Coordinates of C-alpha atoms in Angstrom, one line a residue:
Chain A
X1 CA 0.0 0.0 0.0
X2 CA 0.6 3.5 -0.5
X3 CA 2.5 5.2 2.4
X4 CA 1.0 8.5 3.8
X5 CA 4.2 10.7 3.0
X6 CA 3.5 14.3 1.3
X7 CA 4.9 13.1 -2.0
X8 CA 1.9 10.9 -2.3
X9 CA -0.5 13.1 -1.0
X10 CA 0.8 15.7 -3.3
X11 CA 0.5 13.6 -6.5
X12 CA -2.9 11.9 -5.8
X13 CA -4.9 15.4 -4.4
X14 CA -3.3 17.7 -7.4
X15 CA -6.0 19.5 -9.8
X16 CA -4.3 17.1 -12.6
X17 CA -4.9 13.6 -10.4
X18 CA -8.4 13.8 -10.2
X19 CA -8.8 16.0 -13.8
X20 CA -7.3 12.4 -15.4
X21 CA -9.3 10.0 -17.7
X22 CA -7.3 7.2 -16.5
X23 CA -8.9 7.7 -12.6
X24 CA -6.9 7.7 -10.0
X25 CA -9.1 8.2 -7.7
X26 CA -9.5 4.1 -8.1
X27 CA -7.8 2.2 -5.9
X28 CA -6.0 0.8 -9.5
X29 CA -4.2 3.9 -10.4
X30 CA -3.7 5.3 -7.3
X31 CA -0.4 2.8 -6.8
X32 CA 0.5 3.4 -10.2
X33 CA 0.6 7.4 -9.9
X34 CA 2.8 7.7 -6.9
X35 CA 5.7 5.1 -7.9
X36 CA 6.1 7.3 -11.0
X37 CA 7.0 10.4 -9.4
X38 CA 10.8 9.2 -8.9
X39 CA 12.0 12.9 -7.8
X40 CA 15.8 11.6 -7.3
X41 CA 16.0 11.6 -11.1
X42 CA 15.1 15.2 -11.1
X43 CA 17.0 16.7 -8.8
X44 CA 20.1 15.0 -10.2
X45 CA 19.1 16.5 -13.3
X46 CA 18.4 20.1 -11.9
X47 CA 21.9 19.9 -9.7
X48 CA 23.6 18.7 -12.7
X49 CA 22.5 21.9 -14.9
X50 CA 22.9 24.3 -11.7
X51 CA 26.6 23.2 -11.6
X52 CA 27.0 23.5 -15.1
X53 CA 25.4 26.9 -15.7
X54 CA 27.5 28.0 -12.3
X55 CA 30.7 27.4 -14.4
X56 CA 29.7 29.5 -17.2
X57 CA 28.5 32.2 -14.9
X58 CA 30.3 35.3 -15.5
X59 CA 30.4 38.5 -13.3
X60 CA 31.4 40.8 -15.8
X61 CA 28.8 40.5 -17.7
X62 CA 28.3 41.3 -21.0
X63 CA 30.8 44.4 -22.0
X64 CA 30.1 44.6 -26.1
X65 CA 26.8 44.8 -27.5
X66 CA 27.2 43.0 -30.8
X67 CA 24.6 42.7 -33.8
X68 CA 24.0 39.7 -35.5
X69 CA 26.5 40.9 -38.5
X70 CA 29.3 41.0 -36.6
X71 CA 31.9 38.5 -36.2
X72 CA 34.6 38.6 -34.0
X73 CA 38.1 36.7 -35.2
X74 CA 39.4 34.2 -32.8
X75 CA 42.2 33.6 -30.9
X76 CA 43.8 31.3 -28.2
X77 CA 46.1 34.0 -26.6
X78 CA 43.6 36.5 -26.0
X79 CA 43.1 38.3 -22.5
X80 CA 40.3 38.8 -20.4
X81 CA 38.5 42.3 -21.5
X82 CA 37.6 44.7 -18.9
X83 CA 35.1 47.4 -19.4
X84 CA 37.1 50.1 -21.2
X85 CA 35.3 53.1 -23.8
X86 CA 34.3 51.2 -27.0
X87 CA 35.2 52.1 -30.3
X88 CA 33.4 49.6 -32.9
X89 CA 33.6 49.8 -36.6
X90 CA 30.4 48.6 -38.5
X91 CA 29.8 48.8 -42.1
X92 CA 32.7 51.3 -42.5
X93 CA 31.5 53.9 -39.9
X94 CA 32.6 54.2 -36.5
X95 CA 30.7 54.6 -33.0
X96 CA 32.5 55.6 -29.8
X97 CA 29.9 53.9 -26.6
X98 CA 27.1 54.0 -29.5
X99 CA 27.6 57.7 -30.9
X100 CA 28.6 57.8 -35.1
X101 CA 31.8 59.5 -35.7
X102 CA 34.1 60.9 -38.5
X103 CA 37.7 59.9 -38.5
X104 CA 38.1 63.7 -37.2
X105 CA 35.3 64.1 -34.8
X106 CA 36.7 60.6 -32.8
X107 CA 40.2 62.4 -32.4
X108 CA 38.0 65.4 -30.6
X109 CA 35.1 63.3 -28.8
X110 CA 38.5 61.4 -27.3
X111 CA 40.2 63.9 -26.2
X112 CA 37.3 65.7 -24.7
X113 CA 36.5 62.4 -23.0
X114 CA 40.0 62.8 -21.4
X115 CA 38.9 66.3 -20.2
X116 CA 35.5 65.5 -18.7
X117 CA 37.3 62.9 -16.9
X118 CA 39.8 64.7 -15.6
X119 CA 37.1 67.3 -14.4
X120 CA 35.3 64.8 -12.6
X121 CA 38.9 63.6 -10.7
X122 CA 39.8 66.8 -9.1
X123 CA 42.9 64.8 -7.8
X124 CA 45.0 65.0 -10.8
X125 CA 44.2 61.3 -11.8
X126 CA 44.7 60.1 -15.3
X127 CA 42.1 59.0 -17.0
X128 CA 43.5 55.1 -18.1
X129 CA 44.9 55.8 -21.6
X130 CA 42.7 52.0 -22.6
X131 CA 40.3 51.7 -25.7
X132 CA 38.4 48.7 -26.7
X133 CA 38.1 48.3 -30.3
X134 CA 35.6 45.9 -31.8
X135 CA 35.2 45.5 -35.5
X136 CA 33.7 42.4 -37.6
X137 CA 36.8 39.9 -38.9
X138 CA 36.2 40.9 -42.3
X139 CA 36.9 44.5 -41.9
X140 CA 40.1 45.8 -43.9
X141 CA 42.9 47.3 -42.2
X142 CA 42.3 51.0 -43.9
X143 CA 39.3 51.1 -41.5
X144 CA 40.8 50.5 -38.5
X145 CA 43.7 52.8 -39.9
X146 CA 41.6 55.2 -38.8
X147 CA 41.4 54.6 -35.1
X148 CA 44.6 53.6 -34.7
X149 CA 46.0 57.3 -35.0
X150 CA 43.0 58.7 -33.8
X151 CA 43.9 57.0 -30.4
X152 CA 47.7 58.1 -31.2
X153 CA 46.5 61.9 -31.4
X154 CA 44.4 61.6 -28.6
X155 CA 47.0 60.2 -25.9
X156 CA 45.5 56.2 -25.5
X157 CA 48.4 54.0 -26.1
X158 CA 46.8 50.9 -25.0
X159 CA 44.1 49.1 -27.8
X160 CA 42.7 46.3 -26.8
X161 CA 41.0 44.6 -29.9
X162 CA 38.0 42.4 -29.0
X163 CA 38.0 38.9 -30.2
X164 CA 36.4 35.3 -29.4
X165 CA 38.1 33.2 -27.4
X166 CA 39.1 29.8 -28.8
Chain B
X1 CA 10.6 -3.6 16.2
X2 CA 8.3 -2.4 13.1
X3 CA 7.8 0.9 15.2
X4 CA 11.3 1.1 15.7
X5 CA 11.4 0.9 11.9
X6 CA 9.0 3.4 11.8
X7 CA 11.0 6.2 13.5
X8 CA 14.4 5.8 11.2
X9 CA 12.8 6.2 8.0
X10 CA 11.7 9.6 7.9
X11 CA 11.0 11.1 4.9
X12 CA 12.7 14.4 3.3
X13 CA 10.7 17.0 1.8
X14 CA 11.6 17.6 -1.5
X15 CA 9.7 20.4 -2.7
X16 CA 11.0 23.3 -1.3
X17 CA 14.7 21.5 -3.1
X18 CA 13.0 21.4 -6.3
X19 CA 11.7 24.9 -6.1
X20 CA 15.6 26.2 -4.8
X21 CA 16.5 24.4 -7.6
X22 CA 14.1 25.9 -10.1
X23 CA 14.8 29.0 -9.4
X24 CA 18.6 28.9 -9.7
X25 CA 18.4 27.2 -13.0
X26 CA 15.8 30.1 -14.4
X27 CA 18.5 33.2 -12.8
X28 CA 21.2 31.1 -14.4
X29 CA 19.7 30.9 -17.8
X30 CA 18.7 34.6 -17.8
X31 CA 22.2 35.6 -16.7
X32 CA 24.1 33.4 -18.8
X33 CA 26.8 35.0 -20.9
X34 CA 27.8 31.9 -23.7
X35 CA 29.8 33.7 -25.5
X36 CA 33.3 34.2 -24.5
X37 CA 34.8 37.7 -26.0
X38 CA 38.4 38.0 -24.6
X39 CA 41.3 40.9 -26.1
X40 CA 44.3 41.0 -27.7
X41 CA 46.2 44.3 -26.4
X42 CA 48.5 46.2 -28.2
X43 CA 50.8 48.8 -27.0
X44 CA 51.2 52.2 -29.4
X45 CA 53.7 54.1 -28.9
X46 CA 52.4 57.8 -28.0
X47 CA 54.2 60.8 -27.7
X48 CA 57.8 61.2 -28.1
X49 CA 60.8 60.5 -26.4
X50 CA 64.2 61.7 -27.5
X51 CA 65.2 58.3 -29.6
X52 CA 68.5 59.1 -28.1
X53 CA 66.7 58.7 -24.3
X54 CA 65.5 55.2 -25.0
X55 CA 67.1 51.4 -24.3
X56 CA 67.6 49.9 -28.2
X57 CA 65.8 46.7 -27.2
X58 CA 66.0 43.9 -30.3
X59 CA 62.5 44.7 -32.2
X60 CA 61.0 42.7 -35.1
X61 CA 59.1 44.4 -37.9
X62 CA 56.7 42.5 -40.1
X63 CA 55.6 43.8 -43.5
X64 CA 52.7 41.9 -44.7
X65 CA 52.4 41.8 -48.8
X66 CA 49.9 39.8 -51.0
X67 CA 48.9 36.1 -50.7
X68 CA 50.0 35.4 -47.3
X69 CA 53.6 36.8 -48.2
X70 CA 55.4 38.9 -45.1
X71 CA 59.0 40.1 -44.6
X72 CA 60.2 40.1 -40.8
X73 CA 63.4 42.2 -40.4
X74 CA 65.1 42.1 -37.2
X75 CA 66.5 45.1 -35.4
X76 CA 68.7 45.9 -32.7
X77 CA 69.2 42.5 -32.4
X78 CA 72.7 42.1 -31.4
X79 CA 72.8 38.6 -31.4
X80 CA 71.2 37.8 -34.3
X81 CA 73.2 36.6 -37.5
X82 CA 73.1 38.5 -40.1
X83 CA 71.5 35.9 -42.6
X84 CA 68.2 36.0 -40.1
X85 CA 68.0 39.7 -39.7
X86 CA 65.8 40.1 -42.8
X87 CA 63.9 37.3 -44.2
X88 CA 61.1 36.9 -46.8
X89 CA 58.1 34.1 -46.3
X90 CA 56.3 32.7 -49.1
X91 CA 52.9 32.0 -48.3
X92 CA 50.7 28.8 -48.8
X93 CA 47.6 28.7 -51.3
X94 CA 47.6 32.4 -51.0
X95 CA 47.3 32.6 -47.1
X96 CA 50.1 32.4 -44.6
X97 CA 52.5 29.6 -44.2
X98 CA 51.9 29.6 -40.2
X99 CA 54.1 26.1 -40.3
X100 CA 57.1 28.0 -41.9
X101 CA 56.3 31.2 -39.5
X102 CA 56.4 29.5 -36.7
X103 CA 59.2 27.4 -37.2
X104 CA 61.1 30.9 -37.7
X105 CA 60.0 32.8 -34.8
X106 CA 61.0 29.6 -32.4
X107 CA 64.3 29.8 -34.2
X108 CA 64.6 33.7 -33.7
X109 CA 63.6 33.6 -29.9
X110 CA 66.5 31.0 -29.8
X111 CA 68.7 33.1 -31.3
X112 CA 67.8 36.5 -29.3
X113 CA 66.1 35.5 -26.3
X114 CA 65.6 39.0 -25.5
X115 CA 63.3 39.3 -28.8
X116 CA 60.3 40.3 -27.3
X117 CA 58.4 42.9 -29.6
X118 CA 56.8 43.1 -32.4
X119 CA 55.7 45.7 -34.5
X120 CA 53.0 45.0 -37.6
X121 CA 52.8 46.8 -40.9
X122 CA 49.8 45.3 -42.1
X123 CA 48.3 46.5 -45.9
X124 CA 45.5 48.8 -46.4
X125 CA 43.7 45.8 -47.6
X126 CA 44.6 43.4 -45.3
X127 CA 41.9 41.9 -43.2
X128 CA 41.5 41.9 -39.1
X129 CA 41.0 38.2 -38.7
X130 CA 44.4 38.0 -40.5
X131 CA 45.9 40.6 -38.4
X132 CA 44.1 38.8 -35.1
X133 CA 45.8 35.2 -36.3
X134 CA 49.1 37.2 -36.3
X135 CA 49.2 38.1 -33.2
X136 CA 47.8 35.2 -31.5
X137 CA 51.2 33.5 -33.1
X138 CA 53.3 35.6 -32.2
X139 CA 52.0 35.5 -28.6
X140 CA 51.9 31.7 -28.9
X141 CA 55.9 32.2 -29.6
X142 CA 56.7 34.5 -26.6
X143 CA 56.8 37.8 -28.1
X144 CA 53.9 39.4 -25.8
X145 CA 54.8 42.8 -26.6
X146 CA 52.7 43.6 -30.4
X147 CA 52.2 46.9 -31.8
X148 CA 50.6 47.6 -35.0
X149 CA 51.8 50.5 -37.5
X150 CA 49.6 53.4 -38.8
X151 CA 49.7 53.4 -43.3

């Protein structure tokens, strides 16, 4: 016989028990319900993807947004990338954090960034001389030409170019 | 003895487990980030310092030409023979010869341990991924320090 434990109780009062064709309000079915519900199974299953979705959790975030035409290259060496301004080339224009830019107007928006920063850090802090650049893997060199000296004129030696890690 | 029975089998309530559960799994999945966007970084040099002022360190320069061809030219490499300071790769079905470039770079860091930088003049028309694959090599050979040169 069935053992009063909630499990059971559970399974043979729910809305769907006695909603079934098969009856389970019969004495029949009502052994046949509650040895089904082997909840071991489940919660092996459940651990198993909390662990596994645990070790892809990442605190960071995510730092680019990317559209669905972009492609990254890959690479095996790569480091991890911290949350730095964005420069992204798309379709042969260029964004700094979002905001479409001529060649010339980057060198400016840049270097006022520099300012306003150094406004908001009355200390005489730097602002970290660190640019992300993200472009798709197709994009020709004469493109990112462009940002390359821009950062030169504008004091930030350090590019970090986005990738995929392999 | 059945009661005695009775008292060690208790029985574990599951539900609140499955709902812990549940609920983990669903913040998981919502902030899951799958994929994986790392950086290669590159130091430019910015500003000027009297080239008088500044340590010679051994640098190598590669020129990239058409259909995977590249020159690498070693310099202020003391210890490098002359025969290695400047040579020319061929590439492979119109793509790098990583094989051959590879090979040469273990051979150079062997020859000039100190051989740490690297400085890339890639074409107007060359493409990212290509310059990307580059670097990852020559970070895969030791020489952490890239740069990449303006046209």
């Amino acid at each position: 016989m069935i053992k009063q434990n909630i499990i059971a109780n559970t399974a043979l009062s729910s809305p769907i028990a006695s909603a079934s064709f098969l009856n389970p309000q019969g004495k029949k079915w009502r052994k046949t319900l509650a040895a089904d519900l082997l909840l071991t199974a489940l919660i092996d299953a459940f651990s198993i993807l909390v662990i596994f979705l645990l070790m892809n959790f990442s605190s960071n975030g995510e730092i680019l947004f990317m559209s669905k035409d972009m492609e990254l290259p890959k690479a095996a060496q790569g480091e991890i990338l911290e949350r730095n301004p964005v420069i992204k080339v798309e379709e042969g224009k260029i964004f700094l954090e979002e905001k479409m830019l001529t060649a010339e107007g980057l060198i400016a928006e840049l270097i006022e960034m520099r300012k306003a920063f150094k406004s908001t850090h009355p200390a005489g802090e730097e602002m970290p001389a660190t640019i992300t650049v993200q472009a798709d893997r197709r994009t020709k060199y004469e493109a990112l030409n462009q940002i390359v000296l821009a950062c030169a004129h504008a004091g930030f030696s350090d590019l970090k170019f986005a990738i995929l890690m392999k | 003895m059945s009661q005695n029975k009775k008292h060690l089998d208790f029985e574990l309530n599951l539900i609140p487990f499955i709902d812990l559960l549940s609920t983990c799994i669903c913040f998981l999945l919502l902030t899951a980030v799958w994929i994986n966007v790392g950086s290669m970084n590159v130091k430019q040099a910015v500003g000027g310092q009297p080239a008088s002022e500044t340590v010679k360190k051994p640098i190598l320069w590669v020129f990239l030409g058409d259909k995977g061809e590249m020159t690498l030219e070693t310099r202020d490499a003391q210890s490098m023979p002359a025969n290695m300071r400047k040579l020319k790769l061929a590439g492979a079905d119109g793509k790098t010869n990583w094989i051959q470039l590879a090979s040469q770079l273990d051979l150079m860091k062997k020859t000039e341990p100190e051989l740490k930088t690297a400085l890339i003049q890639p074409r107007a028309q060359t493409s990212y991924e290509d310059i990307i694959d580059l670097m990852d090599q020559f970070k895969k050979s030791g020489l952490g320090d890239l740069g990449v040169v303006p046209l």
